[in-house]
Amino acid sequence: MWESFVLLLACSFGVCIALDTITITQPIQDSETIVSAGQKFKLGFFSPENSSDRYVGIMYNLPGTAIIWVANRERPLNDSRGTVVILEDGNLAVINGVKDMLWSTNVSSSSANSSAQLLDTGNLVLTDESNGRIKWESFEHPTDCFLQYSKLGASTTGSIKITSWRSPSDPSVGTFSAGLSLSQIPQLFVWNNSSPYWRSGPWSGTAFIGIAGMASANYQVMDVLKDNSGSPYVTYNYVDTPFFYYLLSSSGHIRSMFSSGKGDWTINWSSQLSQCDVYGKCGPYGSCNPKGYPICTCLPGFKPSDQEEWNQGNWTGGCIRKELLQCQRNESASREDNQDGFMNLTHMKVPDFAEPMAITEQECRKNCLDNCSCTAYAFYVGIGCMQWSGILIDSEQLPLDGTNLYIRVPNSEHDTKRGFKVAIASTVSAAAVLLALCVCLCWKCIAKHKGNEQQAKLSRMEEVHKVEDMVTVTMNQAKFEKLPLYTYEALANATDNFHSNKIIGKGGFGPVYKGKLFDGLEIAVKRLSNSSTQGIEEFMNEVMVISKLQHRNLVRLLGCCVEREEKMLVYEYMPNKSLDAYLFDANKPNILDWRRRVIIVEGIGRALLYLHRDSRLKIIHRDLKASNILLDEELKPKLSDFGFARIFGGNQDQANTNRVAGTYGYMAPEYAMEGRFSEKSDVYSFGVLLLEIVSGRRNTTFYSDENELSMPGHAWKSWNENEAAKLIDPAIFDLGAITEMLRYIHVGLLCVQESAKDRPDVSAVLLMLTSEISNLPRPKFPAYTGRIGFSEKSSRQRAYSINDISLSSIEGR
Ligand SMILES: *[C@@H]1O[C@H](CO)[C@@H](O)[C@H](O)[C@H]1NC(C)=O
Ligand SMILES: *[C@@H]1O[C@H](CO)[C@@H](O)[C@H](O)[C@H]1NC(C)=O
Ligand SMILES: *[C@@H]1O[C@H](CO)[C@@H](O)[C@H](O)[C@H]1NC(C)=O
Ligand SMILES: *[C@@H]1O[C@H](CO)[C@@H](O)[C@H](O)[C@H]1NC(C)=O
Ligand SMILES: *[C@@H]1O[C@H](CO)[C@@H](O)[C@H](O)[C@H]1NC(C)=O
Ligand SMILES: *[C@@H]1O[C@H](CO)[C@@H](O)[C@H](O)[C@H]1NC(C)=O
Ligand SMILES: *[C@@H]1O[C@H](CO)[C@@H](O)[C@H](O)[C@H]1NC(C)=O
Ligand SMILES: *[C@@H]1O[C@H](CO)[C@@H](O)[C@H](O)[C@H]1NC(C)=O
Ligand SMILES: *[C@@H]1O[C@H](CO)[C@@H](O)[C@H](O)[C@H]1NC(C)=O
Ligand SMILES: *[C@@H]1O[C@H](CO)[C@@H](O)[C@H](O)[C@H]1NC(C)=O
Ligand SMILES: *[C@@H]1O[C@H](CO)[C@@H](O)[C@H](O)[C@H]1NC(C)=O
Ligand SMILES: *[C@@H]1O[C@H](CO)[C@@H](O)[C@H](O)[C@H]1NC(C)=O
């Protein structure tokens, strides 16, 4: 046969290359398979256990079948005479021995010339060869599996859900499906037909907070991102093990499947760990506790709607209020002590139908109390205020994680129980509360120095005053997380008394020391010893911003210390220093090959996306540059230095500042010249960084000759002269990856365009880099943050860093 001839030919050169593509001239038959280029997945025929029916599917190329996708799931073949072919109309189809079509990609198409290629991601892609367009892909039509790089929830044609098999021996569509809900805060759901069967709880920016263990895991398990149209989707693409996927079993359980590569698939996690993981197990106003006996109880202020059924373990009827809320009664509730209050439940999976609000925790409580239809509220960093106004369903007491849930109860309830304090709307202004928090946060250790206490208190107040406007902005968005405090002694000991040979770098406001704590933990200590106003502001800013964030591509703050004049931040130690050390040092061996650079770019992009979008706070970093990218032991990037970062309020997307701070060469023109900053000014810096990473050259020197161009200018020139390939770092030049490298340069140029509104946002940048957006727009003229403008507009006093040290200055106010 012709196709075996091709195989033979391929094998005859010593290396046997299995084909990964089906074309009109290369169909496959029952005994044949195609294998993805990296040997990870194969497509072929199989029979499920206890069945003689034949199906076409994609599976891991490992012993023991782990089927991740099925083509003809509704119409099996009854013998081994099936074929997978490209039809005359260009569709991919499964046909049986008598040429009946059992399944096809069924896309209307003008061209017959197409091919179906199995990629190393497990995606089967049907491409129109005449124009290179993707007509269909299996990731957009999943069956019951959810793979790394695939998306659950978003699609160009309606939401993507996965649907279970009917039974382990029958791949046809079963009753269960899973996907993202369309509620205001994204939640992952499993549905049985159309009724909810399992719910993950709301997405916080780093975790689904109703899944025990997910928020406290120090790695991310999934990510929720937004596509171009703004609809959310779930994805995961950082799993280090190559053999890992999520499966919706025929019994309605989402399972993560894990293999060492020898065909031994094990279930690593399941959505159904206890009876409480069934949606609404305890009915309306009930709460489930898998360790309780019985597992169901009514929420505070409620009693079973049918005590007899309840006692027999039929909880579906749920609970009803024991007595009316104060606000529901007709008698006037003018007396202060006659108000409703809240019962505080800890470690809760919050009920379904949360309504998010962009207000502070205190406001959240007050707002709920003021509105009689509000039945409960909660506050979670990364989400903010959540309120409930209808029934409370699917609450659960979790063994860990979860959040505090405040249930509204009438006065008599919270008065009589265990001395529960009546919640009274705080009369203290939010700022004062914040300041108090702020003081607790970092200044607590001052108290230890009794001798100097009075003086310390004074200077403390001074410092606090200075950061006040920043604090109030922050306060409107979220609350502080508690930070561990380190004593001066411990840090001095860890760093050999801040010995100069322990200095490993310079941060925005002082030297950074390497240290080792008593327990052996390696740390990086950022020290601000000179108490300039500037430094303190940056210091406080950094504490506030980073203590609230958690992402695998952000450097982790372990704690802080403020004693007398000393102010220090303690970070996890990054053994591989910063990116610039590798990128620009010609004397170092080139350990950053292209793949590693791609991982670094993606990591930084994801960190930015998290700052701009995924945490509910919008944060503009303002000082993105190579020396602020630290590398961990695997050379994965972590963004650091939040001294200049700014938090944006709810709908704010741009701000002005008199204080232009950042690093020359990375600053967007509208920011450098007019002090306007936004997501797009970070995108500009990202673009410069991207060009530097591809070219391996730093080209941002301030003191440059009139004829020399900045990095963006230089890249733009090469691009227009069709010489962009010359920009590529000779150390990584590789013809095989050249298209990708050129695309990176292209995207870099899009990021550094003069006009901020022409620049793509970070989510688009990420899609462009991974080529999911194939037709990139032509870049327009870039901003040359060269000499232009600086000499003319010099009314503001400025200081710029030269390459790696960020400096800043304030215009006299
Ligand atoms: C296949 O049949 C055997 C024997 O009836 C049974 O033990 C096994 O569970 C079945 N497997 C599946 C996947 O149904
Ligand atoms: C298999 O299916 C074909 C077409 O549906 C039918 O003609 C044939 O009789 C079937 N063979 C068996 C063994 O059932
Ligand atoms: C192909 O799609 C059209 C509509 O998009 C539908 O009406 C038709 O039934 C489909 N055909 C098959 C074989 O699935
Ligand atoms: C399909 O298109 C490709 C690219 O345009 C071309 O090289 C090839 O000859 C075409 N094949 C057929 C069968 O038309
Ligand atoms: C799923 O729903 C059907 C009715 O639609 C019901 O008969 C079945 O028991 C449900 N399955 C589970 C596991 O709850
Ligand atoms: C799941 O896999 C990860 C990584 O291999 C491992 O650390 C974790 O312990 C596993 N969890 C379970 C429940 O097996
Ligand atoms: C459970 O209780 C509800 C009322 O609370 C009742 O309507 C339903 O029939 C009961 N179910 C069973 C199985 O007894
Ligand atoms: C409150 O007053 C309205 C009419 O003013 C009456 O219909 C209602 O029953 C009263 N509710 C209670 C709890 O007394
Ligand atoms: C609720 O309880 C938790 C744990 O005891 C506590 O940390 C939190 O401050 C309480 N909330 C209020 C408003 O009292
Ligand atoms: C009270 O809450 C409900 C539901 O969230 C909302 O529709 C209503 O407008 C609120 N009322 C006031 C006075 O805020
Ligand atoms: C400093 O560390 C040494 C051990 O390395 C220990 O013996 C000593 O007590 C520590 N000093 C202080 C002040 O904790
Ligand atoms: C930027 O790089 C180009 C090409 O390497 C070089 O000609 C130019 O002098 C550099 N400019 C600066 C300011 O270093």
CSV table of C-alpha atoms and ligand atoms in Angstrom, one decimal, residues 176 192-193 197, ligand 5:
chain,number,residue,atom,x,y,z
A,176,PHE,CA,-22.7,14.4,33.2
A,192,ASN,CA,-26.1,15.9,35.9
A,193,ASN,CA,-28.2,16.6,32.8
A,197,TYR,CA,-24.1,18.1,40.7
B,5,LIG,C1,-28.6,12.1,37.6
B,5,LIG,O1,-29.9,12.6,37.3
B,5,LIG,C2,-30.8,11.6,37.0
B,5,LIG,C3,-32.1,12.2,36.6
B,5,LIG,O2,-31.9,13.2,35.7
B,5,LIG,C4,-31.0,10.7,38.2
B,5,LIG,O3,-31.9,9.6,37.9
B,5,LIG,C5,-29.7,10.2,38.7
B,5,LIG,O4,-29.8,9.4,39.9
B,5,LIG,C6,-28.7,11.3,38.9
B,5,LIG,N1,-27.4,10.7,39.2
B,5,LIG,C7,-26.7,11.0,40.3
B,5,LIG,C8,-25.4,10.4,40.5
B,5,LIG,O5,-27.2,11.8,41.1
